[in-house]
Short mmCIF file of C-alpha atoms in Angstrom, two decimals:
data_model
loop_
_atom_site.label_atom_id
_atom_site.label_comp_id
_atom_site.label_asym_id
_atom_site.label_seq_id
_atom_site.Cartn_x
_atom_site.Cartn_y
_atom_site.Cartn_z
CA MET O 1 44.95 88.73 -13.69
CA GLU O 2 41.24 88.25 -13.09
CA GLU O 3 40.28 85.71 -10.45
CA LYS O 4 37.93 82.96 -11.61
CA ARG O 5 34.83 82.52 -9.48
CA ASN O 6 32.70 79.46 -9.19
CA SER O 7 29.11 80.13 -10.09
CA PHE O 8 26.09 77.93 -10.02
CA VAL O 9 23.05 78.57 -12.16
CA ASN O 10 19.63 77.09 -11.66
CA THR O 11 18.57 76.10 -15.16
CA CYS O 12 15.01 75.22 -14.14
CA ASN O 13 12.69 77.62 -15.98
CA PHE O 14 9.51 78.35 -14.05
CA ALA O 15 7.88 80.53 -16.72
CA GLY O 16 4.30 79.53 -17.42
CA ILE O 17 3.78 77.47 -14.26
CA ARG O 18 0.10 77.41 -13.34
CA PRO O 19 -1.58 76.62 -10.03
CA ALA O 20 -2.05 72.86 -9.49
CA MET O 21 -5.80 72.73 -8.95
CA ALA O 22 -8.73 70.42 -9.58
CA ASP O 23 -10.42 71.32 -12.85
CA LEU O 24 -13.56 72.63 -11.19
CA PRO O 25 -14.92 76.16 -10.77
CA TYR O 26 -14.88 77.90 -7.41
CA PRO O 27 -18.18 78.99 -5.90
CA PRO O 28 -18.65 82.70 -5.27
CA VAL O 29 -16.85 84.00 -2.17
CA GLN O 30 -19.78 85.18 -0.04
CA VAL O 31 -21.28 84.68 3.41
CA ARG O 32 -24.85 84.62 4.71
CA GLU O 33 -24.04 86.98 7.60
CA LYS O 34 -21.14 88.24 9.70
CA ASN O 35 -19.97 85.73 12.28
CA GLN O 36 -16.79 86.30 14.31
CA GLY O 37 -16.72 82.68 15.46
CA TYR O 38 -16.60 81.46 11.87
CA ALA O 39 -13.96 84.08 11.05
CA ASP O 40 -11.85 82.75 13.94
CA LEU O 41 -12.14 79.17 12.63
CA LEU O 42 -11.07 80.28 9.17
CA GLY O 43 -8.22 82.23 10.77
CA VAL O 44 -6.78 78.89 11.87
CA ASP O 45 -7.04 77.61 8.28
CA TYR O 46 -5.48 80.88 7.09
CA CYS O 47 -2.44 81.06 9.38
CA GLY O 48 -2.53 78.42 12.12
CA ALA O 49 -0.10 75.54 12.46
CA VAL O 50 -2.06 73.60 9.81
CA SER O 51 -2.85 76.39 7.37
CA GLU O 52 -2.54 77.72 3.87
CA LEU O 53 0.23 80.09 4.96
CA SER O 54 2.21 77.18 6.41
CA ALA O 55 1.64 75.14 3.23
CA ILE O 56 2.86 78.00 1.02
CA ALA O 57 6.02 78.52 3.06
CA GLN O 58 6.75 74.78 3.23
CA TYR O 59 6.22 74.20 -0.51
CA ILE O 60 8.21 77.25 -1.61
CA ASN O 61 11.08 76.21 0.65
CA ASN O 62 10.99 72.67 -0.76
CA GLU O 63 10.81 73.94 -4.34
CA ASN O 64 13.82 76.19 -3.77
CA ARG O 65 15.89 73.35 -2.33
CA ILE O 66 15.08 70.73 -4.99
CA SER O 67 14.95 72.80 -8.19
CA GLY O 68 18.61 72.00 -8.96
CA GLU O 69 18.03 68.31 -8.32
CA SER O 70 14.73 67.75 -10.14
CA CYS O 71 13.23 70.54 -12.19
CA SER O 72 10.01 68.64 -12.99
CA VAL O 73 9.32 67.94 -9.30
CA ALA O 74 10.15 71.55 -8.40
CA LYS O 75 7.68 72.81 -11.01
CA THR O 76 4.91 70.61 -9.60
CA ILE O 77 5.69 71.77 -6.06
CA LEU O 78 5.57 75.41 -7.21
CA GLY O 79 2.20 74.77 -8.87
CA ILE O 80 0.89 73.34 -5.59
CA ALA O 81 2.23 76.37 -3.69
CA MET O 82 0.44 78.68 -6.14
CA ALA O 83 -2.86 76.86 -5.52
CA GLU O 84 -2.30 77.25 -1.77
CA MET O 85 -1.81 81.00 -2.36
CA MET O 86 -5.22 81.13 -4.03
CA HIS O 87 -6.72 79.29 -1.05
CA LEU O 88 -5.12 81.83 1.30
CA GLN O 89 -6.62 84.66 -0.73
CA LYS O 90 -10.12 83.13 -0.70
CA LEU O 91 -9.95 82.44 3.04
CA GLY O 92 -8.85 86.04 3.61
CA GLU O 93 -11.85 87.30 1.67
CA LEU O 94 -14.19 85.08 3.69
CA ILE O 95 -12.65 86.18 6.99
CA VAL O 96 -13.16 89.85 6.12
CA LEU O 97 -16.74 89.24 4.92
CA LEU O 98 -17.44 87.43 8.21
CA GLY O 99 -16.21 90.49 10.13
CA GLY O 100 -12.77 89.21 11.08
CA ASN O 101 -9.28 90.60 10.56
CA VAL O 102 -6.55 89.19 8.37
CA ASP O 103 -3.54 89.89 10.57
CA PHE O 104 -1.62 86.58 10.55
CA THR O 105 -2.89 85.62 13.98
CA ALA O 106 -5.17 82.70 14.70
CA LYS O 107 -7.32 82.23 17.76
CA GLY O 108 -6.30 79.03 19.54
CA ARG O 109 -8.58 76.67 21.42
CA ASN O 110 -7.65 78.46 24.63
CA GLY O 111 -8.93 81.74 23.14
CA ARG O 112 -5.43 83.21 22.92
CA ARG O 113 -4.36 84.78 19.62
CA MET O 114 -1.19 83.30 18.20
CA MET O 115 0.94 84.81 15.43
CA TRP O 116 2.01 82.56 12.55
CA THR O 117 5.57 81.30 12.93
CA PRO O 118 7.93 79.26 10.72
CA GLU O 119 8.21 76.87 13.65
CA TYR O 120 4.99 75.35 12.23
CA LEU O 121 6.92 74.06 9.20
CA VAL O 122 8.27 70.58 8.54
CA LEU O 123 11.40 70.95 6.39
CA PRO O 124 13.14 67.61 5.84
CA GLU O 125 16.34 67.50 3.79
CA GLN O 126 15.58 64.55 1.48
CA MET O 127 13.12 64.88 -1.40
CA LYS O 128 11.23 61.70 -0.48
CA LYS O 129 10.72 62.96 3.08
CA MET O 130 9.61 66.37 1.71
CA LEU O 131 6.96 64.67 -0.40
CA LEU O 132 5.79 62.51 2.52
CA ALA O 133 5.59 65.60 4.76
CA GLY O 134 3.56 67.35 2.05
CA ILE O 135 1.12 64.44 1.81
CA GLU O 136 0.69 64.39 5.59
CA SER O 137 0.18 68.17 5.70
CA GLU O 138 -2.49 67.95 2.99
CA LYS O 139 -4.28 65.16 4.91
CA GLU O 140 -4.17 67.23 8.11
CA ALA O 141 -5.57 70.23 6.24
CA ILE O 142 -8.44 68.14 4.86
CA ARG O 143 -9.25 66.81 8.35
CA GLN O 144 -9.22 70.36 9.73
CA TYR O 145 -11.42 71.72 6.92
CA GLU O 146 -13.90 68.87 7.42
CA MET O 147 -14.03 69.57 11.16
CA HIS O 148 -14.58 73.31 10.51
CA MET O 149 -17.32 72.60 7.94
CA LYS O 150 -19.20 70.67 10.61
CA MET O 151 -18.94 73.67 12.94
CA ILE O 152 -19.85 76.31 10.34
CA LYS O 153 -23.54 76.57 9.52
CA ASP O 154 -23.12 78.79 6.46
CA ASP O 155 -23.59 77.00 3.14
CA CYS O 156 -21.74 79.74 1.22
CA VAL O 157 -18.62 79.44 3.38
CA ASN O 158 -18.76 75.65 3.35
CA ALA O 159 -19.06 75.58 -0.45
CA VAL O 160 -15.72 77.40 -0.73
CA LEU O 161 -14.13 75.09 1.87
CA GLU O 162 -15.43 72.01 0.05
CA ARG O 163 -13.87 73.30 -3.17
CA ILE O 164 -10.53 73.93 -1.43
CA VAL O 165 -10.63 70.34 -0.13
CA LYS O 166 -10.88 69.13 -3.76
CA ASP O 167 -7.57 70.88 -4.48
CA GLU O 168 -5.97 69.40 -1.37
CA GLU O 169 -7.05 65.92 -2.50
CA TYR O 170 -5.58 66.65 -5.95
CA HIS O 171 -2.30 67.71 -4.30
CA ILE O 172 -2.12 64.39 -2.43
CA MET O 173 -2.59 62.55 -5.73
CA LEU O 174 0.17 64.60 -7.41
CA LEU O 175 2.61 64.09 -4.53
CA GLN O 176 1.89 60.36 -4.43
CA MET O 177 2.51 60.12 -8.20
CA ILE O 178 5.89 61.84 -7.81
CA LEU O 179 6.76 59.57 -4.89
CA ARG O 180 6.03 56.46 -6.97
CA GLU O 181 8.31 57.76 -9.76
CA LEU O 182 11.32 58.29 -7.46
#
């Protein structure tokens, strides 16, 4: 006699999900000249505590945990994660053009290089708290990008950062809309 096994299937279909991005073109990824200091600043945006890598990991984790509960929310979260992946890719290109290395370490204020760690993530259990954490993370990212744009005197780099900020603002709007619908 064959033993019956319980099985659970996620019926949320993620085919065709597109990055959740502002409907604006990206400027060309270019720099005026190599600058290790600028590369170090972007390294923080790439893989620091407040970074695109942290956002991707946090959103994918949230999407995985809520897809059985709310497919539509999970799809939006995945779209946001995909946009963050594009940001990571563009930052990586800029870092290399500036003469830096893309090695998942960021130079801290003390000058020490720190490797990215999942300890940077905020992973609440409840969907509402996940959305609130996402909104706060997006706001922190915008503040950090704005601070870095003031420090970077390269209009080409800043144009890309300004465009990334538009996506982060769009993500806040999406997350706030979902929150209102809960």
